[in-house]
Coordinates of C-alpha atoms in Angstrom, one line a residue:
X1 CA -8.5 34.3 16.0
X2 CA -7.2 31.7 18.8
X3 CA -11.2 32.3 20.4
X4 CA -12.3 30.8 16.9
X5 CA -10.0 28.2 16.6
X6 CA -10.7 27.5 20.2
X7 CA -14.8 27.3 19.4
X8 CA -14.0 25.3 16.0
X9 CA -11.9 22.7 18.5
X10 CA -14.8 22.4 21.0
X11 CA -17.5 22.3 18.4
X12 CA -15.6 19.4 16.5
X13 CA -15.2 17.4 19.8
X14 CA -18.4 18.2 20.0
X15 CA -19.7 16.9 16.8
X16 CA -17.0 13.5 17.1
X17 CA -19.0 12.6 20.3
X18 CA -22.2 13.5 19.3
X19 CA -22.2 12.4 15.8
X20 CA -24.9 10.4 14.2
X21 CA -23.8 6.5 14.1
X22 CA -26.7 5.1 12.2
X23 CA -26.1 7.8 9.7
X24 CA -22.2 7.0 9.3
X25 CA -23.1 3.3 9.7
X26 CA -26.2 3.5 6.8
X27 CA -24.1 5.5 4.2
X28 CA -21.4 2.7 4.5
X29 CA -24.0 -0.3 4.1
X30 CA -25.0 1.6 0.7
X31 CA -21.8 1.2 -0.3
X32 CA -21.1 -2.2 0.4
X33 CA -24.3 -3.2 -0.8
X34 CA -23.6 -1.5 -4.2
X35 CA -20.2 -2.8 -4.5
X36 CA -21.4 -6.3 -3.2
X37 CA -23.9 -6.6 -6.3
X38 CA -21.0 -5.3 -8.9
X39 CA -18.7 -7.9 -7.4
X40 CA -21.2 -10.7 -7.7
X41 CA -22.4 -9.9 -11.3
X42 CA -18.1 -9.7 -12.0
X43 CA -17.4 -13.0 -10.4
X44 CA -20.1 -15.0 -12.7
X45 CA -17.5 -14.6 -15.6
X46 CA -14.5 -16.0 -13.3
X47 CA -14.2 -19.4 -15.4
X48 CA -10.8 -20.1 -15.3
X49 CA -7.7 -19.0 -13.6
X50 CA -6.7 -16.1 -15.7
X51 CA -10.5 -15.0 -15.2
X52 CA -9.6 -14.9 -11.5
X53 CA -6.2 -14.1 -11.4
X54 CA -6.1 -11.5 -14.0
X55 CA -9.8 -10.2 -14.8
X56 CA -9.5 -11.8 -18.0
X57 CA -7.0 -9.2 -19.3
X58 CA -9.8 -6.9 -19.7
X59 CA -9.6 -3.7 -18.5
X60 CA -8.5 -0.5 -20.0
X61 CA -5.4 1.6 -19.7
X62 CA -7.9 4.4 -18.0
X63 CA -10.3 1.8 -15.7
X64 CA -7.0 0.4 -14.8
X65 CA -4.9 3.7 -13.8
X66 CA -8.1 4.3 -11.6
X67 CA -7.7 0.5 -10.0
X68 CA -4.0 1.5 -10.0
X69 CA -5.0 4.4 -7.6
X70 CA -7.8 2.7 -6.1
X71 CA -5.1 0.6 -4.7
X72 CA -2.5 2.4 -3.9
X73 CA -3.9 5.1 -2.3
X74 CA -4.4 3.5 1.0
X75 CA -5.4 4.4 4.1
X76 CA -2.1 5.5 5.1
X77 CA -2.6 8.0 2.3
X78 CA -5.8 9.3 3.1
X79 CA -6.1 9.1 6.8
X80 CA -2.2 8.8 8.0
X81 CA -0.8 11.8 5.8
X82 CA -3.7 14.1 6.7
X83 CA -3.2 13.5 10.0
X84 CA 0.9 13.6 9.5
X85 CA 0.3 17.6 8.0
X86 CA -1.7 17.7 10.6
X87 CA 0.6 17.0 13.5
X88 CA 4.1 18.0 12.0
X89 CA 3.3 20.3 8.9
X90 CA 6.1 20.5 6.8
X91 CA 7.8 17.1 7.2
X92 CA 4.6 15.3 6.6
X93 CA 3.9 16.0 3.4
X94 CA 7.4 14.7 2.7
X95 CA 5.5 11.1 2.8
X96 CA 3.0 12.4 0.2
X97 CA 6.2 13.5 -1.9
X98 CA 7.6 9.6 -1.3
X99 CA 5.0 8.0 -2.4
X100 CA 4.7 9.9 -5.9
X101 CA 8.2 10.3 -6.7
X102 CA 7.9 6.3 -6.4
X103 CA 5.6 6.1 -9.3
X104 CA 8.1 7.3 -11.6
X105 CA 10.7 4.6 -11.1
X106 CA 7.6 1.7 -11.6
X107 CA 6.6 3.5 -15.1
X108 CA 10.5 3.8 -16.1
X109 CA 12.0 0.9 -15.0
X110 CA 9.2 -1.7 -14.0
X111 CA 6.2 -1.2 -15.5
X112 CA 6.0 -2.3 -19.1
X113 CA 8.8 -4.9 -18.8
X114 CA 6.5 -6.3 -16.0
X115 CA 3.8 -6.6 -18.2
X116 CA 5.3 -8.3 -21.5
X117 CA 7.3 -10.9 -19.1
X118 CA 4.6 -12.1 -16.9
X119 CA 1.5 -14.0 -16.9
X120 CA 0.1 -13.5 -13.0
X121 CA 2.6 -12.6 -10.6
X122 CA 5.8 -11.1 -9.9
X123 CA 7.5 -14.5 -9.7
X124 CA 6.6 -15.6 -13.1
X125 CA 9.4 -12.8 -14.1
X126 CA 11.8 -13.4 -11.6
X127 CA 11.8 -17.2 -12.7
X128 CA 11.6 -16.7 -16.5
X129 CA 14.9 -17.7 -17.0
X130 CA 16.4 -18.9 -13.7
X131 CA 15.4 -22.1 -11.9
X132 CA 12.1 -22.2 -11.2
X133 CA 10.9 -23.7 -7.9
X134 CA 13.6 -21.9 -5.6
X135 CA 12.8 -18.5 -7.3
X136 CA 9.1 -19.1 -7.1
X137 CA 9.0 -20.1 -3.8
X138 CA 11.2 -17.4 -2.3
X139 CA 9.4 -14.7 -4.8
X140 CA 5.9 -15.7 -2.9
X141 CA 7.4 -15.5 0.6
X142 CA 8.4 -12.2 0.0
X143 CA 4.9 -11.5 -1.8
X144 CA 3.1 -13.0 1.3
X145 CA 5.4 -10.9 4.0
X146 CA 4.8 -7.6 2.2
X147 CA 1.2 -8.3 2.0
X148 CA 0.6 -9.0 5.5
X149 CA 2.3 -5.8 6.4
X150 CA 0.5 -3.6 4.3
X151 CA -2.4 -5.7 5.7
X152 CA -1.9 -4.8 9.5
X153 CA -2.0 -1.4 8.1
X154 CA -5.3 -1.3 6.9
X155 CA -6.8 -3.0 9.3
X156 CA -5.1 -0.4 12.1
X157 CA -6.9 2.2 9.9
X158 CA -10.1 0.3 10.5
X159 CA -10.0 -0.2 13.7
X160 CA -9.4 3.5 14.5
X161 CA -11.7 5.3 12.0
X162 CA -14.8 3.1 13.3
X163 CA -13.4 3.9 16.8
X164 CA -14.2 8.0 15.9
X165 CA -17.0 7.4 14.4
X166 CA -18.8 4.8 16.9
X167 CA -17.2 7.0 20.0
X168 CA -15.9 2.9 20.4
X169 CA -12.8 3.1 22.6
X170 CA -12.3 0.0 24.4
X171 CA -10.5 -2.9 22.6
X172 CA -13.2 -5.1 22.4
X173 CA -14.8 -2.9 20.4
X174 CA -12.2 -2.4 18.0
X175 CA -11.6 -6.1 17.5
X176 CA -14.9 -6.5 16.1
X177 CA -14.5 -3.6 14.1
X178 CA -11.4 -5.4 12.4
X179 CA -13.3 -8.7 12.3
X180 CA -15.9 -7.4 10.1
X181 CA -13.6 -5.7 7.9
X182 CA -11.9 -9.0 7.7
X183 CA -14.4 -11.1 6.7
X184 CA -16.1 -8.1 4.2
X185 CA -12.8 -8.4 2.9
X186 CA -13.0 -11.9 2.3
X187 CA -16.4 -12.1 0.7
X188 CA -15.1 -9.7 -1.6
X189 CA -12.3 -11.8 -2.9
X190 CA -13.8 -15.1 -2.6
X191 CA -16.8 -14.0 -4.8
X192 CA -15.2 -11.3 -7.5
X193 CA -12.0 -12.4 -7.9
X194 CA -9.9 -10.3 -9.2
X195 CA -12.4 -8.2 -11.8
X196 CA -15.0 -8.2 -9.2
X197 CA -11.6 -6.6 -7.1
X198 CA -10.9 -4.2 -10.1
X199 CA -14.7 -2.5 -10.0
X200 CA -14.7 -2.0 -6.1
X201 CA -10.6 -0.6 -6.4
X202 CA -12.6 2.0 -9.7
X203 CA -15.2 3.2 -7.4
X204 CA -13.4 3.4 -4.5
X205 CA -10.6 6.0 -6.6
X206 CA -13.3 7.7 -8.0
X207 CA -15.3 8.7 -4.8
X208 CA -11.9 9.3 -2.5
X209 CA -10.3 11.5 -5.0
X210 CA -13.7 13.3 -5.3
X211 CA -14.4 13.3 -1.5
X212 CA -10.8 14.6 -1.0
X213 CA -11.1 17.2 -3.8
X214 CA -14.3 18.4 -2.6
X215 CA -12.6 19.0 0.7
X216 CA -10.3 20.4 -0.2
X217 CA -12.2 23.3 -2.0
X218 CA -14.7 24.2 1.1
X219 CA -11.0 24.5 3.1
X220 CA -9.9 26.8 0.4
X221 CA -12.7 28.5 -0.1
X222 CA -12.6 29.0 4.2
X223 CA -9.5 31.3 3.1
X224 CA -10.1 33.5 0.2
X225 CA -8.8 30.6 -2.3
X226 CA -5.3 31.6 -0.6
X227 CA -2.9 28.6 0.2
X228 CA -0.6 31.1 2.1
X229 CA -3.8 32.1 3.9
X230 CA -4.5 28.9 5.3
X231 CA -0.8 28.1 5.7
X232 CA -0.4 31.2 7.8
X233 CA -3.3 30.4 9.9
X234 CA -1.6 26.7 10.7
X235 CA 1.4 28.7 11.9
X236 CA -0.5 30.7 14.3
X237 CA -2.6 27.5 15.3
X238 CA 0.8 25.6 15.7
X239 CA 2.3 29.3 18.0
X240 CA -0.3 29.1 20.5
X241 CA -0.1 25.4 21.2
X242 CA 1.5 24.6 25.1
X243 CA 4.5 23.1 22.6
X244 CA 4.6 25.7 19.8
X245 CA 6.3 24.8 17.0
X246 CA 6.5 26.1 13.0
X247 CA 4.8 23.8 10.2
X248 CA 6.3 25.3 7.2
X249 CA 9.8 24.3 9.2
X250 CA 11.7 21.0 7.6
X251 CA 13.6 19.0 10.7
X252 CA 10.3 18.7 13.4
X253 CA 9.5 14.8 12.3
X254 CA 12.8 13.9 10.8
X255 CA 15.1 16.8 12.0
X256 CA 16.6 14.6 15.0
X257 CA 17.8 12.0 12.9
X258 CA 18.2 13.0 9.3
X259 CA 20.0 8.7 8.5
X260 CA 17.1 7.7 9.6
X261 CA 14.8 10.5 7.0
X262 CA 17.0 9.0 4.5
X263 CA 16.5 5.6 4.9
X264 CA 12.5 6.4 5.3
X265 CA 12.9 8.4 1.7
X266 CA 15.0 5.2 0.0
X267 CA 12.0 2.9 1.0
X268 CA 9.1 5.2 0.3
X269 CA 10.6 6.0 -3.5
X270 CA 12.3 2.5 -4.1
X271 CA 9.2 0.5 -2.2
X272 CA 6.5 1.1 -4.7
X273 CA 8.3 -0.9 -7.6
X274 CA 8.5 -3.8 -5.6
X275 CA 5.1 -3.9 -4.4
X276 CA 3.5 -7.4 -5.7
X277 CA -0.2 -5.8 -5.5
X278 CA 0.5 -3.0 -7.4
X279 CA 2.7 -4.7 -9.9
X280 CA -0.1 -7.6 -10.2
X281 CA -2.3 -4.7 -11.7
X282 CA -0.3 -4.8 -14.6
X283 CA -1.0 -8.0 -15.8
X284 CA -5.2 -7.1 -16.0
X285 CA -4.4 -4.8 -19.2
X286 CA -4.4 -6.5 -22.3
X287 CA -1.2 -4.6 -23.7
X288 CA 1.9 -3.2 -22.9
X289 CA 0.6 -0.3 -24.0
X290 CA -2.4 0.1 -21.9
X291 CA -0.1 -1.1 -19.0
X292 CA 2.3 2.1 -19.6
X293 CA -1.1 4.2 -20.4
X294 CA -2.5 2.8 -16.9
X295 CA 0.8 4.1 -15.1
X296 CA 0.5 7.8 -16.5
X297 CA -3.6 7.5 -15.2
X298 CA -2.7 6.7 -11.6
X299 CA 0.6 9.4 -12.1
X300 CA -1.6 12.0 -12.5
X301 CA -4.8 10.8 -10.3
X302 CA -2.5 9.8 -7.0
X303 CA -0.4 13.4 -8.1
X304 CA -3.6 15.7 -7.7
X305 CA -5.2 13.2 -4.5
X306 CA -1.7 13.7 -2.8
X307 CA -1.8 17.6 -3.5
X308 CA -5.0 17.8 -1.9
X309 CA -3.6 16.1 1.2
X310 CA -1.4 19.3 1.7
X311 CA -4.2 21.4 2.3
X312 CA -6.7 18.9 4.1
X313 CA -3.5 18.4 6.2
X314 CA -3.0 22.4 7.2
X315 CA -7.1 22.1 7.2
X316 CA -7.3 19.8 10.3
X317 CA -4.4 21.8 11.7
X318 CA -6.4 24.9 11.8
X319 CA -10.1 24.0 12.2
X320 CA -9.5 21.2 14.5
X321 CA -6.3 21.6 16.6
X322 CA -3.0 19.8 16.7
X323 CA -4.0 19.2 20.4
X324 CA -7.7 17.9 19.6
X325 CA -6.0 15.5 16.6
X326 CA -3.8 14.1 19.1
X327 CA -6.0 13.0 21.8
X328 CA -9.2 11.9 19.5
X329 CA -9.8 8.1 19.1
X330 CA -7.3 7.0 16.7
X331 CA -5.3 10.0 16.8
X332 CA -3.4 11.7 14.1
X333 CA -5.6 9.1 11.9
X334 CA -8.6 10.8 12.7
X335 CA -7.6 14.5 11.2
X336 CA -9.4 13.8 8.2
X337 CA -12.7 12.5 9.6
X338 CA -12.7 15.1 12.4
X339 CA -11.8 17.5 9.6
X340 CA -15.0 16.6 7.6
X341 CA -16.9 17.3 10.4
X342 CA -15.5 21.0 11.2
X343 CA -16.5 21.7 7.7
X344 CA -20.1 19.6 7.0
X345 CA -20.9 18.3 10.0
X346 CA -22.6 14.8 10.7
X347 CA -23.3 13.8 7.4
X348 CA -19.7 14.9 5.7
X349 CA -18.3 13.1 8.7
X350 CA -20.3 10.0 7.9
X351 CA -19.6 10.1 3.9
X352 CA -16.2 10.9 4.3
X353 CA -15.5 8.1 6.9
X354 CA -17.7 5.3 4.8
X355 CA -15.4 6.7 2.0
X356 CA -12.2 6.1 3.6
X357 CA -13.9 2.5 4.9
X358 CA -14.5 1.7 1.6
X359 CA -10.8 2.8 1.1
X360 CA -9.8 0.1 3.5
X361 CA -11.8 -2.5 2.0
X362 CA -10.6 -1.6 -1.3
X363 CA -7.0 -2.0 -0.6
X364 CA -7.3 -5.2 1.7
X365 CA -9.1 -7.1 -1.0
X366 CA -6.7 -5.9 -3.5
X367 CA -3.5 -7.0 -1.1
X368 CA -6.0 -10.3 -0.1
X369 CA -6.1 -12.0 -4.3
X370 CA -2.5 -11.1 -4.6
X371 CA -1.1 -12.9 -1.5
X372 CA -3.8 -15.6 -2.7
X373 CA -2.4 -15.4 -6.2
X374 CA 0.8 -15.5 -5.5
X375 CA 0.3 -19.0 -2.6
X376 CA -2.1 -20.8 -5.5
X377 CA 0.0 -20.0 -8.6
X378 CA 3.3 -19.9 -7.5
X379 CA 4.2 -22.1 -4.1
X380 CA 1.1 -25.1 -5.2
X381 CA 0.5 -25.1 -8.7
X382 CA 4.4 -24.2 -10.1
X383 CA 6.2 -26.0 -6.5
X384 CA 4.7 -28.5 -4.8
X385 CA 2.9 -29.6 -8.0
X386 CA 5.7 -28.9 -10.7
X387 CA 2.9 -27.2 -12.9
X388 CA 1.1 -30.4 -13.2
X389 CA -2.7 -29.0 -12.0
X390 CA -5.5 -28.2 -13.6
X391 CA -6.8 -24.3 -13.7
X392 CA -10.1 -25.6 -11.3
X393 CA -8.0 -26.7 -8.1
X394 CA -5.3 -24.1 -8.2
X395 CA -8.3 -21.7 -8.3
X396 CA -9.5 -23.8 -5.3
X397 CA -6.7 -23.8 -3.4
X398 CA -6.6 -19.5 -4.1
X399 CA -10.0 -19.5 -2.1
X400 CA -8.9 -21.6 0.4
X401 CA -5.9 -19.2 1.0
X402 CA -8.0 -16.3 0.7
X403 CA -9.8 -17.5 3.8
X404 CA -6.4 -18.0 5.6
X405 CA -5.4 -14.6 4.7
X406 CA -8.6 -13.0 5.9
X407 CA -8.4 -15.0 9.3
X408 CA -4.4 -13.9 9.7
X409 CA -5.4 -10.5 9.2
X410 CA -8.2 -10.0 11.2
X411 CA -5.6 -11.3 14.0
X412 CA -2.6 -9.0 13.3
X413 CA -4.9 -6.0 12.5
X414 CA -6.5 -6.4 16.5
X415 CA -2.5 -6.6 17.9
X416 CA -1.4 -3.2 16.0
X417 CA -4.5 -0.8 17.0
X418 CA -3.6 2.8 17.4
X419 CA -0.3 2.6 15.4
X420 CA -0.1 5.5 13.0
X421 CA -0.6 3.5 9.9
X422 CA 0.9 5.5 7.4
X423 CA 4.3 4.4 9.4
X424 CA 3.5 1.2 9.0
X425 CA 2.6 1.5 4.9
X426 CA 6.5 2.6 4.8
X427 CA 7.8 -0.4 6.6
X428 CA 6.0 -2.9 4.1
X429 CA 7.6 -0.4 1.0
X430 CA 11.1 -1.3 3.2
X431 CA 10.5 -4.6 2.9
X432 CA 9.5 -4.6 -0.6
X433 CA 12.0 -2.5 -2.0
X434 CA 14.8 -4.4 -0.4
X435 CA 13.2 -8.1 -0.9
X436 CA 12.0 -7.6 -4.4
X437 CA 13.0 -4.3 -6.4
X438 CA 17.1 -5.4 -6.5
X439 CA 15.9 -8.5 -7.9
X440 CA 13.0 -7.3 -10.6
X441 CA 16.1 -5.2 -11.5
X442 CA 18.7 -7.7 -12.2
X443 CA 16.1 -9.8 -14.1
X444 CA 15.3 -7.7 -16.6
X445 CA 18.2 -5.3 -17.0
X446 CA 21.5 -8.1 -16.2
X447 CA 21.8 -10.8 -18.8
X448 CA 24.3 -12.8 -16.3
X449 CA 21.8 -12.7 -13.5
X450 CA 21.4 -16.2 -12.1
X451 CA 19.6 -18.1 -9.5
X452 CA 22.1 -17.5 -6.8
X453 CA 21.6 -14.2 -7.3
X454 CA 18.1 -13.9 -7.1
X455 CA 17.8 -16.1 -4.2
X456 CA 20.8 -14.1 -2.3
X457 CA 19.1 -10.9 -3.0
X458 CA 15.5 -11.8 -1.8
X459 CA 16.3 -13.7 1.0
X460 CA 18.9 -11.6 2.1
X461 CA 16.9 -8.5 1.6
X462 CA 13.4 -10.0 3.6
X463 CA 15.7 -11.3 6.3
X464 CA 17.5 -8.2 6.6
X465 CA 14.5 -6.3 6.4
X466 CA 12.3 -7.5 8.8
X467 CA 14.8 -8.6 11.6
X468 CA 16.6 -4.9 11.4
X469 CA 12.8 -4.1 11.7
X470 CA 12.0 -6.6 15.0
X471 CA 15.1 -4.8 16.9
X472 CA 14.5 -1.4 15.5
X473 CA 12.8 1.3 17.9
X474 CA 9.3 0.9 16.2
X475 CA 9.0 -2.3 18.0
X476 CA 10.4 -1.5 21.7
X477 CA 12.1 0.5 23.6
X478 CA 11.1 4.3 22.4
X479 CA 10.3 6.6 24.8
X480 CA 7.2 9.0 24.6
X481 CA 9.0 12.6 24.7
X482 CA 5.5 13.6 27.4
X483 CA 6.1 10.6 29.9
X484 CA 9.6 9.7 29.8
X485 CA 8.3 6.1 29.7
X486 CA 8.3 2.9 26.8
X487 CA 5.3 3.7 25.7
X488 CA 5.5 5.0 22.2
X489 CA 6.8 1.8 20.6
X490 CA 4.2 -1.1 19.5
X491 CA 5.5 -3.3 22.2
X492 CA 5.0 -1.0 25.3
X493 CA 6.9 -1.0 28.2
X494 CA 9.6 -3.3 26.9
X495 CA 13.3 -2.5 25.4
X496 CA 15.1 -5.3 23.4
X497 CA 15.9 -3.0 20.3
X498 CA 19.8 -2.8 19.1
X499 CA 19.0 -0.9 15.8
X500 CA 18.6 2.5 15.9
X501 CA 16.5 3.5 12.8
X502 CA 13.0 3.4 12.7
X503 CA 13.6 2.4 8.8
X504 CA 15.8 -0.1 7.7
X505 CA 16.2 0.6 3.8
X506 CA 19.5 2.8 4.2
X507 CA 21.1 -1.0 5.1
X508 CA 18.6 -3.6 3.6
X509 CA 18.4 -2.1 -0.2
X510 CA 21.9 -2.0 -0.6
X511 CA 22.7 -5.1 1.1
X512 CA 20.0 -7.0 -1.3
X513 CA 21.4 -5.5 -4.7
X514 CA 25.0 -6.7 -3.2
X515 CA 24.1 -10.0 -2.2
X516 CA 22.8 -10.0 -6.1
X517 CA 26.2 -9.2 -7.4
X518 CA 27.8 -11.7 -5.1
X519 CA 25.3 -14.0 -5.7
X520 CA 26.0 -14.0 -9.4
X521 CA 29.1 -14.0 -9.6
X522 CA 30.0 -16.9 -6.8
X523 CA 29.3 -19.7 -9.4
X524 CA 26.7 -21.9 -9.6
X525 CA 25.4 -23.5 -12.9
X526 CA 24.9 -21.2 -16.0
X527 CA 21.5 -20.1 -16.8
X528 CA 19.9 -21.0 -20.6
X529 CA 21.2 -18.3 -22.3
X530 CA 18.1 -18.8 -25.2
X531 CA 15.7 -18.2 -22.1
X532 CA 17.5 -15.1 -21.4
X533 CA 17.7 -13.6 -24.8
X534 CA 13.7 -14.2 -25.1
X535 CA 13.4 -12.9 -22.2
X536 CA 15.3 -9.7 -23.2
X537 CA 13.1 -9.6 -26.5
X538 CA 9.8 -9.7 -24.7
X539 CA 10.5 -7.0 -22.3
X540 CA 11.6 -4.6 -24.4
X541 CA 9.4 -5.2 -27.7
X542 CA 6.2 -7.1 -26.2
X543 CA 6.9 -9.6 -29.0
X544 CA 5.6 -13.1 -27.3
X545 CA 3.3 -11.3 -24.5
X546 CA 0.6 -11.2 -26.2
X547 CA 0.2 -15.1 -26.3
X548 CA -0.1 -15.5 -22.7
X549 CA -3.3 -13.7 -23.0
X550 CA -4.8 -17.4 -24.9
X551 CA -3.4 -19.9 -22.6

């Protein structure tokens, strides 16, 4: 048995170095020349705002639970919690857990409410009935910062998967990488708005989850259809390793500091609900109904895909080698690629990395019109222009942005290469569950809710957030167990970090739903108590909603 696994390891290196570039690189161009000409036939309807803000209202329940998925399921999800199975077993698929358990508090508490309050963006709910410019203003910082985390993300993803697949390991090389998937990303946007944004998130669902459940049957199928099979092969992989250790054990990742599993858990579950991209999808349905018929879709689509990460995860761990994960370009991102090409060879290798490219792309242009959205609609047109501009230049100025974005992106994605960027997915749900969820919360669920609230609770919670974050052991001052030496941080070599958690969601969350109470209830001027019983009314019976579909 270790002689195979030891031939599979060397044959995979084999096949990572050797692999076919023009054959990875050509699969990809099919796909972004496909997607390209959907996206341009999609933008020639964008007419007005709500054309290229909200697709016109025009999907379906069903093509918009498969956007839903199409953007949430990331390249943290696809590459960073394969190659977490792959690397610590047990306590990895704890993210995949995270991240659907999430989904259930956005369908019970967020979802529908969202939809029948809002016109755009997250902000028009939050300011329904409080004060508008503050809350707008401080609803689209937040939106920006958690965009531009989950962007570095993506962009760390595509820096390493090209790496793999190019044999590309010097950081010139990379940047470039990053730069094209920034500007792809921004003819995307620029041209398809958000239905041309929609179709490429659809496709992109449909030929991941397909890719990944395809996958996952040859590994099965490698072991008799047996799960405990293959899971019993990973524990003998995992024995004969020069650090053995036991995948099916809880406590290898987390074990050392269970506060700190805790406070990962509260941001992964509590995150998704305060996302601004995901919660943007909402408003592309025409109904509340088709909103909560959109969340059940992407329930059971991101369910089965995350599922499937289990075994691609013990997959890599047995075909490919813990050790071989570790030290390939990109490292524990690369399991799934390296993965495809124990089990296919060259040409799975190259559709499965132009699929989790496309991934990439799919989820940056999707982040990219929200963040635009979100500076056009909410800090220009509602802000600095008191709602006095016409559709045409707010539209404008959401290009402009778009470009900005792209540029921003391209810069911060070329600082975090070789960060494990399914860790970085969870600090933008930190950020987003303690800046925004307390405050979606309080809106729709706390009559008394008033400005001073809201602002408390979302300034409190980004600040909180992402300075706990700047001192926290992610950015200096962790040691790599091998070398004894700063190295395993993103700033290397340096230690200025006072908080010990790699998550900060144990103290932010809390802090921003009690910086809401006290907020509220330390004065300020009463809120129009007529807004706030409409507002009650729409949420709950969609009486009203339907009317922001015609303006």
């Amino acid at each position: 048995m270790s002689n195979v696994l030891i031939h599979a390891a060397e044959a995979v290196t084999t096949t990572a170095a050797d692999n076919n570039p023009i054959l990875n690189m050509s699969i990809f161009g099919a796909f972004v020349i496909v997607t390209m000409i959907i996206v341009i036939r999609a933008g020639r309807n964008n007419k007005s705002a709500n054309d290229f803000y909200a697709g016109g209202r025009s999907f379906s329940g069903t093509q918009n639970g498969m956007a839903i998925a199409g953007d949430y399921l990331s390249a943290a999800s696809f590459l960073g919690i394969t190659g977490a199975i792959a690397l610590a077993g047990y306590d990895g698929f704890l993210y995949s857990i995270g991240f659907l358990v999430a989904w259930l508090v956005a369908l019970l508490l967020v979802a529908e409410l969202m939809r029948n309050t809002g016109k755009f963006t997250m902000a028009d709910v939050l300011s329904f009935r409080l004060h508008q410019r503050p809350v707008r203003l401080a609803a689209a910082i937040s939106t920006l910062v958690v965009c531009f985390f989950y962007l570095l993300a993506q962009m760390a993803g595509a820096g390493g998967l090209v790496s793999l697949l190019l044999g590309v390991n010097d950081q010139l090389g990379q940047a470039l990488v990053v730069a094209v998937v920034g500007i792809l990303m921004v003819i995307y946007v620029l041209v398809g708005g958000m239905k041309g944004t929609t179709w490429v998130q659809i496709i992109k669902a449909a030929l991941l989850i397909a890719g990944a459940g395809i996958m996952t049957i040859w590994v099965l199928a490698l072991n008799g259809f047996n799960l405990s099979t293959l899971l019993e092969k990973g524990v003998e992989v995992s024995q004969a390793l020069e650090a053995p250790f036991d995948p099916l054990q809880p406590g290898l990742k987390y074990g050392k500091n269970p506060i700190d599993f805790i406070s990962l858990s509260m941001a992964l579950v509590l995150g998704t609900a305060g996302l601004p991209h995901v919660l943007m999808r909402f408003y592309t349905v025409p109904t509340a109904k088709e909103a909560r018929k959109s969340v059940v879709w992407a329930i059971w689509l991101i369910g089965a895909f995350y599922l499937f990460t289990l075994v691609l995860g013990f997959g890599a761990m047995v075909l490919v080698g813990p050790a071989t994960i570790a030290a390939a370009p990109g490292a524990a991102n690369s399991a799934a690629p390296l993965l495809a090409a124990a089990l296919g060879g060259p040409v799975l290798l190259g559709i499965v990395s132009a699929i989790a490219f496309a991934t990439i792309l799919a989820v940056v242009a999707g982040l990219t019109i929200t963040a635009a959205t979100s500076f056009a609609h909410d800090i220009y047109a509602n802000v600095i222009k008191r709602g006095e501009v016409r559709p045409n230049a707010e539209v404008k100025i959401a290009r402009i942005t778009i470009v900005v974005i792209g540029a921003l992106a391209i810069l911060g994605g070329i600082g975090v290469q070789g960060q494990n960027i399914a860790f970085l997915v969870a600090l933008a749900f930190a950020v987003a569950a303690s800046a925004n969820l307390p405050t979606i919360i309080y809106s729709l669920y706390w009559r008394r809710f008033n400005t001073r609230g809201a602002l408390w609770s979302m300034y409190g919670g980004l600040i909180s957030s992402v300075v706990l974050i700047a001192f926290s052991p992610v950015v200096s001052g962790k040691l790599d167990p091998k070398t004894g030496e700063l190295t395993a941080s993103m700033i290397k070599g340096v230690d200025f970090h006072w908080f010990p958690l790699d998550n900060p969601g144990i103290v932010s969350i809390p802090l921003a739903f009690l910086l809401g109470i006290l907020g509220t209830y330390a004065g300020g001027r009463k809120e129009n108590s007529w807004l706030a019983a409409e507002m009650e009314v729409r949420s709950l019976t969609g009486h009203g909603a339907e009317k922001e579909v015609h303006h």
